[in-house]
Amino acid sequence: MENYRQMLEELSKDYEIIKNTDSLDNNNKEKFLINAINFYSKYIKKKEYSEIIDSYKTLYIYNESKVEEDITPEEQLGISAMYDYINNFDFEKDNFNIFITSMLLHQKLYSKCVGSSFGGNLRETSAVLFDTNIEVPESRQAIEEFNKYIATSNDIMKDLENSDLNSYIEKSVKLITDLIKLQPFADGNKRTFRALFNLLLKKINLPPVYIDNSRKHEYKDALIKGMKYKDYTDLINFYYDCIYDAIIKLDINANNLEKKGDLKLK
């Protein structure tokens, strides 16, 4: 198992060199990422999930404050609480329901905001996405559509569990994209449903992903394309890249990063 970790570490160095020279076309890049993620999932002895979450929170909270520019210090603490919840979630013991779990994650996100009344509450006003012309359902319709996940969650999860690893990831990306478009909450929808996606990744033994500030425009363009045209290709490929990046940074190379002082937990 340790040899496999070393193999993946060496492979990651080669991939970075190739990626930086743009000598890898999109199809070959996707194949490499899918194979590397599958290899990690099946053969690599992983760090404790709690250790991965500790490192993740530092990287994620920093980058989230750049991606979502109006994030407050209280919301940063809420993000930490949200990922403590994910860390402690046990799929074998805890009841996972898309609607209920999303509500709890949203509640955690705003749990540190004094006087905040909308943590875990659904929106009652109109919503706009990225200042675009994407049609967002009115609040009543959004609540009705979101409520449907109470009853359909088990069927969705059965479909995910019966899928291979790649299909599971791709269907999960589509799920959270549709939820983000629904905008059931007054604020924090993207953060909440990205956290839900990371909880779904935990179920298949993959680390949580975050969006690096340098790629926020790429993410938003791919997300808009998925919501507007139901073309999820760019977003799925974006997330494959993020998952691979998380595997390398949060697990394979995490010890090296910590020795260099790059991951100083707050």
PDB file of C-alpha atoms in Angstrom:
ATOM      1  CA  MET A   1       0.000   0.000   0.000  1.00  0.00           C
ATOM      2  CA  GLU A   2       2.822   2.420   0.836  1.00  0.00           C
ATOM      3  CA  ASN A   3       4.411   1.691  -2.537  1.00  0.00           C
ATOM      4  CA  TYR A   4       1.117   2.616  -4.170  1.00  0.00           C
ATOM      5  CA  ARG A   5       1.166   5.961  -2.354  1.00  0.00           C
ATOM      6  CA  GLN A   6       4.693   6.615  -3.638  1.00  0.00           C
ATOM      7  CA  MET A   7       3.589   5.682  -7.157  1.00  0.00           C
ATOM      8  CA  LEU A   8       0.728   8.165  -7.010  1.00  0.00           C
ATOM      9  CA  GLU A   9       3.031  10.846  -5.610  1.00  0.00           C
ATOM     10  CA  GLU A  10       5.468  10.384  -8.489  1.00  0.00           C
ATOM     11  CA  LEU A  11       2.602  10.284 -10.960  1.00  0.00           C
ATOM     12  CA  SER A  12       1.313  13.598  -9.616  1.00  0.00           C
ATOM     13  CA  LYS A  13       4.678  15.247 -10.327  1.00  0.00           C
ATOM     14  CA  ASP A  14       4.607  14.034 -13.925  1.00  0.00           C
ATOM     15  CA  TYR A  15       1.016  15.200 -14.314  1.00  0.00           C
ATOM     16  CA  GLU A  16       1.822  18.705 -13.081  1.00  0.00           C
ATOM     17  CA  ILE A  17       4.664  18.992 -15.594  1.00  0.00           C
ATOM     18  CA  ILE A  18       2.461  17.784 -18.450  1.00  0.00           C
ATOM     19  CA  LYS A  19      -0.475  19.994 -17.410  1.00  0.00           C
ATOM     20  CA  ASN A  20       1.693  23.100 -17.223  1.00  0.00           C
ATOM     21  CA  THR A  21       2.967  22.531 -20.763  1.00  0.00           C
ATOM     22  CA  ASP A  22      -0.580  22.087 -22.149  1.00  0.00           C
ATOM     23  CA  SER A  23       0.545  18.913 -23.879  1.00  0.00           C
ATOM     24  CA  LEU A  24      -2.402  16.890 -22.559  1.00  0.00           C
ATOM     25  CA  ASP A  25      -5.663  17.209 -24.496  1.00  0.00           C
ATOM     26  CA  ASN A  26      -8.973  17.231 -22.629  1.00  0.00           C
ATOM     27  CA  ASN A  27      -9.861  13.597 -23.367  1.00  0.00           C
ATOM     28  CA  ASN A  28      -6.515  12.249 -22.179  1.00  0.00           C
ATOM     29  CA  LYS A  29      -6.561  14.562 -19.181  1.00  0.00           C
ATOM     30  CA  GLU A  30     -10.008  13.272 -18.176  1.00  0.00           C
ATOM     31  CA  LYS A  31      -8.867   9.649 -18.584  1.00  0.00           C
ATOM     32  CA  PHE A  32      -5.800  10.304 -16.442  1.00  0.00           C
ATOM     33  CA  LEU A  33      -7.852  11.941 -13.676  1.00  0.00           C
ATOM     34  CA  ILE A  34     -10.506   9.201 -13.655  1.00  0.00           C
ATOM     35  CA  ASN A  35      -7.872   6.464 -13.537  1.00  0.00           C
ATOM     36  CA  ALA A  36      -5.927   8.218 -10.770  1.00  0.00           C
ATOM     37  CA  ILE A  37      -9.080   8.753  -8.669  1.00  0.00           C
ATOM     38  CA  ASN A  38     -10.105   5.113  -9.116  1.00  0.00           C
ATOM     39  CA  PHE A  39      -6.578   3.959  -8.260  1.00  0.00           C
ATOM     40  CA  TYR A  40      -6.601   6.032  -5.078  1.00  0.00           C
ATOM     41  CA  SER A  41     -10.075   4.847  -4.103  1.00  0.00           C
ATOM     42  CA  LYS A  42      -9.303   1.157  -4.558  1.00  0.00           C
ATOM     43  CA  TYR A  43      -5.650   0.691  -3.639  1.00  0.00           C
ATOM     44  CA  ILE A  44      -4.297   3.525  -1.496  1.00  0.00           C
ATOM     45  CA  LYS A  45      -4.231   3.366   2.288  1.00  0.00           C
ATOM     46  CA  LYS A  46      -5.669   6.730   3.230  1.00  0.00           C
ATOM     47  CA  LYS A  47      -4.962   9.147   6.041  1.00  0.00           C
ATOM     48  CA  GLU A  48      -7.551   9.353   8.807  1.00  0.00           C
ATOM     49  CA  TYR A  49     -10.505  11.367   7.547  1.00  0.00           C
ATOM     50  CA  SER A  50     -10.317  13.637  10.600  1.00  0.00           C
ATOM     51  CA  GLU A  51      -6.720  14.560   9.668  1.00  0.00           C
ATOM     52  CA  ILE A  52      -7.793  15.308   6.105  1.00  0.00           C
ATOM     53  CA  ILE A  53     -10.621  17.517   7.395  1.00  0.00           C
ATOM     54  CA  ASP A  54      -8.223  19.455   9.643  1.00  0.00           C
ATOM     55  CA  SER A  55      -5.991  20.267   6.684  1.00  0.00           C
ATOM     56  CA  TYR A  56      -8.977  20.861   4.439  1.00  0.00           C
ATOM     57  CA  LYS A  57     -10.592  23.428   6.713  1.00  0.00           C
ATOM     58  CA  THR A  58      -7.511  25.626   6.623  1.00  0.00           C
ATOM     59  CA  LEU A  59      -7.225  25.526   2.836  1.00  0.00           C
ATOM     60  CA  TYR A  60     -10.945  25.715   2.194  1.00  0.00           C
ATOM     61  CA  ILE A  61     -11.788  28.553   4.569  1.00  0.00           C
ATOM     62  CA  TYR A  62      -8.975  30.666   3.117  1.00  0.00           C
ATOM     63  CA  ASN A  63     -10.031  30.022  -0.470  1.00  0.00           C
ATOM     64  CA  GLU A  64     -13.748  30.315   0.227  1.00  0.00           C
ATOM     65  CA  SER A  65     -13.171  33.787   1.613  1.00  0.00           C
ATOM     66  CA  LYS A  66     -11.697  34.662  -1.808  1.00  0.00           C
ATOM     67  CA  VAL A  67     -14.271  32.838  -3.959  1.00  0.00           C
ATOM     68  CA  GLU A  68     -17.222  34.246  -1.982  1.00  0.00           C
ATOM     69  CA  GLU A  69     -15.897  37.745  -1.426  1.00  0.00           C
ATOM     70  CA  ASP A  70     -18.530  38.917   1.067  1.00  0.00           C
ATOM     71  CA  ILE A  71     -17.992  36.075   3.528  1.00  0.00           C
ATOM     72  CA  THR A  72     -17.821  37.197   7.177  1.00  0.00           C
ATOM     73  CA  PRO A  73     -15.553  35.931   9.994  1.00  0.00           C
ATOM     74  CA  GLU A  74     -18.654  34.387  11.612  1.00  0.00           C
ATOM     75  CA  GLU A  75     -19.419  32.522   8.397  1.00  0.00           C
ATOM     76  CA  GLN A  76     -15.832  31.274   8.320  1.00  0.00           C
ATOM     77  CA  LEU A  77     -16.426  29.788  11.768  1.00  0.00           C
ATOM     78  CA  GLY A  78     -19.687  28.383  10.446  1.00  0.00           C
ATOM     79  CA  ILE A  79     -17.846  26.668   7.596  1.00  0.00           C
ATOM     80  CA  SER A  80     -15.582  25.051  10.179  1.00  0.00           C
ATOM     81  CA  ALA A  81     -18.649  23.847  12.116  1.00  0.00           C
ATOM     82  CA  MET A  82     -20.183  22.532   8.892  1.00  0.00           C
ATOM     83  CA  TYR A  83     -17.121  20.382   8.205  1.00  0.00           C
ATOM     84  CA  ASP A  84     -16.972  19.162  11.790  1.00  0.00           C
ATOM     85  CA  TYR A  85     -20.484  17.867  11.131  1.00  0.00           C
ATOM     86  CA  ILE A  86     -19.308  16.159   7.924  1.00  0.00           C
ATOM     87  CA  ASN A  87     -16.311  14.693   9.735  1.00  0.00           C
ATOM     88  CA  ASN A  88     -18.562  13.151  12.382  1.00  0.00           C
ATOM     89  CA  PHE A  89     -21.254  11.952   9.971  1.00  0.00           C
ATOM     90  CA  ASP A  90     -21.496   8.150   9.775  1.00  0.00           C
ATOM     91  CA  PHE A  91     -23.443   6.821   6.791  1.00  0.00           C
ATOM     92  CA  GLU A  92     -23.961   3.493   8.542  1.00  0.00           C
ATOM     93  CA  LYS A  93     -25.509   5.038  11.647  1.00  0.00           C
ATOM     94  CA  ASP A  94     -26.820   8.467  10.671  1.00  0.00           C
ATOM     95  CA  ASN A  95     -29.867   9.034   8.512  1.00  0.00           C
ATOM     96  CA  PHE A  96     -28.854  10.702   5.237  1.00  0.00           C
ATOM     97  CA  ASN A  97     -31.607  12.605   3.474  1.00  0.00           C
ATOM     98  CA  ILE A  98     -30.810  15.209   0.818  1.00  0.00           C
ATOM     99  CA  PHE A  99     -33.376  17.666   2.155  1.00  0.00           C
ATOM    100  CA  ILE A 100     -32.770  17.188   5.888  1.00  0.00           C
ATOM    101  CA  THR A 101     -28.986  16.957   5.620  1.00  0.00           C
ATOM    102  CA  SER A 102     -28.851  20.125   3.487  1.00  0.00           C
ATOM    103  CA  MET A 103     -30.967  21.941   6.068  1.00  0.00           C
ATOM    104  CA  LEU A 104     -28.612  20.846   8.842  1.00  0.00           C
ATOM    105  CA  LEU A 105     -25.530  21.900   6.850  1.00  0.00           C
ATOM    106  CA  HIS A 106     -27.064  25.313   6.182  1.00  0.00           C
ATOM    107  CA  GLN A 107     -27.889  25.630   9.872  1.00  0.00           C
ATOM    108  CA  LYS A 108     -24.261  24.860  10.753  1.00  0.00           C
ATOM    109  CA  LEU A 109     -23.029  27.420   8.203  1.00  0.00           C
ATOM    110  CA  TYR A 110     -24.830  30.247  10.020  1.00  0.00           C
ATOM    111  CA  SER A 111     -24.595  28.831  13.537  1.00  0.00           C
ATOM    112  CA  LYS A 112     -21.902  31.338  14.547  1.00  0.00           C
ATOM    113  CA  CYS A 113     -23.710  34.399  13.187  1.00  0.00           C
ATOM    114  CA  VAL A 114     -25.215  36.325  16.095  1.00  0.00           C
ATOM    115  CA  GLY A 115     -28.795  37.334  15.372  1.00  0.00           C
ATOM    116  CA  SER A 116     -28.938  35.436  12.064  1.00  0.00           C
ATOM    117  CA  SER A 117     -32.447  34.135  11.523  1.00  0.00           C
ATOM    118  CA  PHE A 118     -32.112  32.279   8.218  1.00  0.00           C
ATOM    119  CA  GLY A 119     -29.722  29.447   9.110  1.00  0.00           C
ATOM    120  CA  GLY A 120     -31.680  26.322   8.202  1.00  0.00           C
ATOM    121  CA  ASN A 121     -34.648  28.354   6.947  1.00  0.00           C
ATOM    122  CA  LEU A 122     -35.917  28.447   3.377  1.00  0.00           C
ATOM    123  CA  ARG A 123     -36.102  31.692   1.423  1.00  0.00           C
ATOM    124  CA  GLU A 124     -39.276  33.730   1.139  1.00  0.00           C
ATOM    125  CA  THR A 125     -38.084  36.241  -1.455  1.00  0.00           C
ATOM    126  CA  SER A 126     -36.901  36.191  -5.087  1.00  0.00           C
ATOM    127  CA  ALA A 127     -33.321  35.226  -5.940  1.00  0.00           C
ATOM    128  CA  VAL A 128     -30.723  36.047  -8.594  1.00  0.00           C
ATOM    129  CA  LEU A 129     -27.783  33.914  -9.738  1.00  0.00           C
ATOM    130  CA  PHE A 130     -24.457  35.584 -10.596  1.00  0.00           C
ATOM    131  CA  ASP A 131     -26.245  38.602 -12.080  1.00  0.00           C
ATOM    132  CA  THR A 132     -27.240  36.407 -15.037  1.00  0.00           C
ATOM    133  CA  ASN A 133     -30.551  35.841 -16.792  1.00  0.00           C
ATOM    134  CA  ILE A 134     -30.800  32.281 -15.441  1.00  0.00           C
ATOM    135  CA  GLU A 135     -34.382  31.780 -14.363  1.00  0.00           C
ATOM    136  CA  VAL A 136     -34.561  30.976 -10.661  1.00  0.00           C
ATOM    137  CA  PRO A 137     -37.854  29.553  -9.344  1.00  0.00           C
ATOM    138  CA  GLU A 138     -39.959  31.816  -7.164  1.00  0.00           C
ATOM    139  CA  SER A 139     -39.683  31.035  -3.468  1.00  0.00           C
ATOM    140  CA  ARG A 140     -42.894  28.992  -3.246  1.00  0.00           C
ATOM    141  CA  GLN A 141     -41.938  26.841  -6.228  1.00  0.00           C
ATOM    142  CA  ALA A 142     -38.366  26.466  -4.929  1.00  0.00           C
ATOM    143  CA  ILE A 143     -39.659  25.256  -1.555  1.00  0.00           C
ATOM    144  CA  GLU A 144     -42.062  22.807  -3.226  1.00  0.00           C
ATOM    145  CA  GLU A 145     -39.296  21.403  -5.449  1.00  0.00           C
ATOM    146  CA  PHE A 146     -36.827  21.192  -2.552  1.00  0.00           C
ATOM    147  CA  ASN A 147     -39.412  19.460  -0.331  1.00  0.00           C
ATOM    148  CA  LYS A 148     -39.706  16.695  -2.939  1.00  0.00           C
ATOM    149  CA  TYR A 149     -36.199  15.564  -1.967  1.00  0.00           C
ATOM    150  CA  ILE A 150     -37.596  14.370   1.379  1.00  0.00           C
ATOM    151  CA  ALA A 151     -39.431  11.574  -0.414  1.00  0.00           C
ATOM    152  CA  THR A 152     -37.067  11.022  -3.362  1.00  0.00           C
ATOM    153  CA  SER A 153     -33.768  11.062  -1.468  1.00  0.00           C
ATOM    154  CA  ASN A 154     -33.668   7.285  -0.918  1.00  0.00           C
ATOM    155  CA  ASP A 155     -34.266   6.578  -4.607  1.00  0.00           C
ATOM    156  CA  ILE A 156     -31.559   9.051  -5.620  1.00  0.00           C
ATOM    157  CA  MET A 157     -29.113   7.483  -3.171  1.00  0.00           C
ATOM    158  CA  LYS A 158     -29.918   3.952  -4.360  1.00  0.00           C
ATOM    159  CA  ASP A 159     -29.215   5.071  -7.907  1.00  0.00           C
ATOM    160  CA  LEU A 160     -25.904   6.584  -6.788  1.00  0.00           C
ATOM    161  CA  GLU A 161     -24.908   3.504  -4.801  1.00  0.00           C
ATOM    162  CA  ASN A 162     -25.626   1.225  -7.768  1.00  0.00           C
ATOM    163  CA  SER A 163     -23.368   3.309 -10.005  1.00  0.00           C
ATOM    164  CA  ASP A 164     -19.666   2.839 -10.599  1.00  0.00           C
ATOM    165  CA  LEU A 165     -17.333   5.404  -9.075  1.00  0.00           C
ATOM    166  CA  ASN A 166     -17.287   7.700 -12.106  1.00  0.00           C
ATOM    167  CA  SER A 167     -21.061   7.682 -12.567  1.00  0.00           C
ATOM    168  CA  TYR A 168     -21.539   8.298  -8.841  1.00  0.00           C
ATOM    169  CA  ILE A 169     -19.345  11.411  -9.020  1.00  0.00           C
ATOM    170  CA  GLU A 170     -20.981  12.699 -12.205  1.00  0.00           C
ATOM    171  CA  LYS A 171     -24.524  12.173 -10.920  1.00  0.00           C
ATOM    172  CA  SER A 172     -23.564  13.900  -7.659  1.00  0.00           C
ATOM    173  CA  VAL A 173     -22.252  16.913  -9.612  1.00  0.00           C
ATOM    174  CA  LYS A 174     -25.547  17.119 -11.521  1.00  0.00           C
ATOM    175  CA  LEU A 175     -27.519  16.813  -8.281  1.00  0.00           C
ATOM    176  CA  ILE A 176     -25.802  19.700  -6.510  1.00  0.00           C
ATOM    177  CA  THR A 177     -25.938  21.854  -9.659  1.00  0.00           C
ATOM    178  CA  ASP A 178     -29.709  21.425  -9.837  1.00  0.00           C
ATOM    179  CA  LEU A 179     -29.966  22.217  -6.109  1.00  0.00           C
ATOM    180  CA  ILE A 180     -27.877  25.374  -6.494  1.00  0.00           C
ATOM    181  CA  LYS A 181     -30.102  26.512  -9.367  1.00  0.00           C
ATOM    182  CA  LEU A 182     -33.138  25.976  -7.146  1.00  0.00           C
ATOM    183  CA  GLN A 183     -31.730  28.447  -4.581  1.00  0.00           C
ATOM    184  CA  PRO A 184     -33.907  27.187  -1.705  1.00  0.00           C
ATOM    185  CA  PHE A 185     -32.048  29.303   0.874  1.00  0.00           C
ATOM    186  CA  ALA A 186     -31.810  33.083   1.069  1.00  0.00           C
ATOM    187  CA  ASP A 187     -27.998  32.888   1.139  1.00  0.00           C
ATOM    188  CA  GLY A 188     -25.228  30.281   1.295  1.00  0.00           C
ATOM    189  CA  ASN A 189     -26.675  27.909  -1.312  1.00  0.00           C
ATOM    190  CA  LYS A 190     -23.409  27.217  -3.132  1.00  0.00           C
ATOM    191  CA  ARG A 191     -21.462  26.669   0.090  1.00  0.00           C
ATOM    192  CA  THR A 192     -24.170  24.390   1.477  1.00  0.00           C
ATOM    193  CA  PHE A 193     -24.499  22.210  -1.604  1.00  0.00           C
ATOM    194  CA  ARG A 194     -20.736  22.018  -2.180  1.00  0.00           C
ATOM    195  CA  ALA A 195     -20.588  20.717   1.406  1.00  0.00           C
ATOM    196  CA  LEU A 196     -23.313  18.201   0.534  1.00  0.00           C
ATOM    197  CA  PHE A 197     -21.198  17.102  -2.442  1.00  0.00           C
ATOM    198  CA  ASN A 198     -18.208  16.628  -0.134  1.00  0.00           C
ATOM    199  CA  LEU A 199     -20.331  14.504   2.189  1.00  0.00           C
ATOM    200  CA  LEU A 200     -21.276  12.363  -0.815  1.00  0.00           C
ATOM    201  CA  LEU A 201     -17.563  12.045  -1.640  1.00  0.00           C
ATOM    202  CA  LYS A 202     -16.907  10.862   1.906  1.00  0.00           C
ATOM    203  CA  LYS A 203     -19.304   7.981   1.284  1.00  0.00           C
ATOM    204  CA  ILE A 204     -17.005   6.693  -1.482  1.00  0.00           C
ATOM    205  CA  ASN A 205     -13.806   7.310   0.520  1.00  0.00           C
ATOM    206  CA  LEU A 206     -12.685  10.418  -1.340  1.00  0.00           C
ATOM    207  CA  PRO A 207     -11.457  13.624   0.314  1.00  0.00           C
ATOM    208  CA  PRO A 208     -13.447  16.858   0.236  1.00  0.00           C
ATOM    209  CA  VAL A 209     -12.783  19.346  -2.543  1.00  0.00           C
ATOM    210  CA  TYR A 210     -12.478  23.104  -2.469  1.00  0.00           C
ATOM    211  CA  ILE A 211     -12.300  25.730  -5.196  1.00  0.00           C
ATOM    212  CA  ASP A 212      -8.995  27.512  -5.429  1.00  0.00           C
ATOM    213  CA  ASN A 213      -9.349  31.270  -5.744  1.00  0.00           C
ATOM    214  CA  SER A 214      -7.344  31.217  -8.990  1.00  0.00           C
ATOM    215  CA  ARG A 215     -10.040  29.025 -10.583  1.00  0.00           C
ATOM    216  CA  LYS A 216     -13.198  30.742  -9.327  1.00  0.00           C
ATOM    217  CA  HIS A 217     -14.087  32.197 -12.746  1.00  0.00           C
ATOM    218  CA  GLU A 218     -13.597  28.808 -14.399  1.00  0.00           C
ATOM    219  CA  TYR A 219     -15.899  27.275 -11.767  1.00  0.00           C
ATOM    220  CA  LYS A 220     -18.594  29.921 -12.187  1.00  0.00           C
ATOM    221  CA  ASP A 221     -18.544  29.647 -16.004  1.00  0.00           C
ATOM    222  CA  ALA A 222     -18.893  25.843 -15.809  1.00  0.00           C
ATOM    223  CA  LEU A 223     -21.631  26.101 -13.177  1.00  0.00           C
ATOM    224  CA  ILE A 224     -23.609  28.620 -15.230  1.00  0.00           C
ATOM    225  CA  LYS A 225     -23.304  26.365 -18.296  1.00  0.00           C
ATOM    226  CA  GLY A 226     -24.660  23.448 -16.287  1.00  0.00           C
ATOM    227  CA  MET A 227     -27.574  25.430 -14.842  1.00  0.00           C
ATOM    228  CA  LYS A 228     -28.479  27.269 -18.038  1.00  0.00           C
ATOM    229  CA  TYR A 229     -28.090  24.523 -20.649  1.00  0.00           C
ATOM    230  CA  LYS A 230     -27.929  21.323 -18.533  1.00  0.00           C
ATOM    231  CA  ASP A 231     -24.513  20.788 -20.095  1.00  0.00           C
ATOM    232  CA  TYR A 232     -22.509  19.508 -17.146  1.00  0.00           C
ATOM    233  CA  THR A 233     -19.392  18.412 -19.054  1.00  0.00           C
ATOM    234  CA  ASP A 234     -17.117  21.307 -18.069  1.00  0.00           C
ATOM    235  CA  LEU A 235     -18.287  21.205 -14.451  1.00  0.00           C
ATOM    236  CA  ILE A 236     -17.779  17.438 -14.149  1.00  0.00           C
ATOM    237  CA  ASN A 237     -14.265  17.746 -15.577  1.00  0.00           C
ATOM    238  CA  PHE A 238     -13.604  20.669 -13.243  1.00  0.00           C
ATOM    239  CA  TYR A 239     -14.613  18.549 -10.249  1.00  0.00           C
ATOM    240  CA  TYR A 240     -12.523  15.581 -11.406  1.00  0.00           C
ATOM    241  CA  ASP A 241      -9.552  17.947 -11.381  1.00  0.00           C
ATOM    242  CA  CYS A 242     -10.504  19.233  -7.906  1.00  0.00           C
ATOM    243  CA  ILE A 243     -10.873  15.707  -6.512  1.00  0.00           C
ATOM    244  CA  TYR A 244      -7.474  14.722  -7.835  1.00  0.00           C
ATOM    245  CA  ASP A 245      -5.979  17.931  -6.451  1.00  0.00           C
ATOM    246  CA  ALA A 246      -7.542  17.186  -3.046  1.00  0.00           C
ATOM    247  CA  ILE A 247      -6.136  13.640  -3.066  1.00  0.00           C
ATOM    248  CA  ILE A 248      -2.636  14.961  -3.656  1.00  0.00           C
ATOM    249  CA  LYS A 249      -2.729  18.021  -1.395  1.00  0.00           C
ATOM    250  CA  LEU A 250      -4.775  16.677   1.516  1.00  0.00           C
ATOM    251  CA  ASP A 251      -3.504  13.116   1.636  1.00  0.00           C
ATOM    252  CA  ILE A 252      -0.557  12.080  -0.530  1.00  0.00           C
ATOM    253  CA  ASN A 253       1.518  15.243  -0.048  1.00  0.00           C
ATOM    254  CA  ALA A 254      -0.084  16.550   3.149  1.00  0.00           C
ATOM    255  CA  ASN A 255       2.870  15.609   5.353  1.00  0.00           C
ATOM    256  CA  ASN A 256       5.272  17.466   3.080  1.00  0.00           C
ATOM    257  CA  LEU A 257       3.055  20.543   3.117  1.00  0.00           C
ATOM    258  CA  GLU A 258       2.813  20.492   6.893  1.00  0.00           C
ATOM    259  CA  LYS A 259       6.603  20.247   7.208  1.00  0.00           C
ATOM    260  CA  LYS A 260       6.904  23.331   5.030  1.00  0.00           C
ATOM    261  CA  GLY A 261       4.415  25.153   7.236  1.00  0.00           C
ATOM    262  CA  ASP A 262       1.890  25.647   4.444  1.00  0.00           C
ATOM    263  CA  LEU A 263      -0.938  24.108   6.463  1.00  0.00           C
ATOM    264  CA  LYS A 264      -1.083  25.936   9.741  1.00  0.00           C
ATOM    265  CA  LEU A 265      -4.408  25.097  11.323  1.00  0.00           C
ATOM    266  CA  LYS A 266      -6.282  28.011  12.834  1.00  0.00           C
TER     267      LYS A 266
END
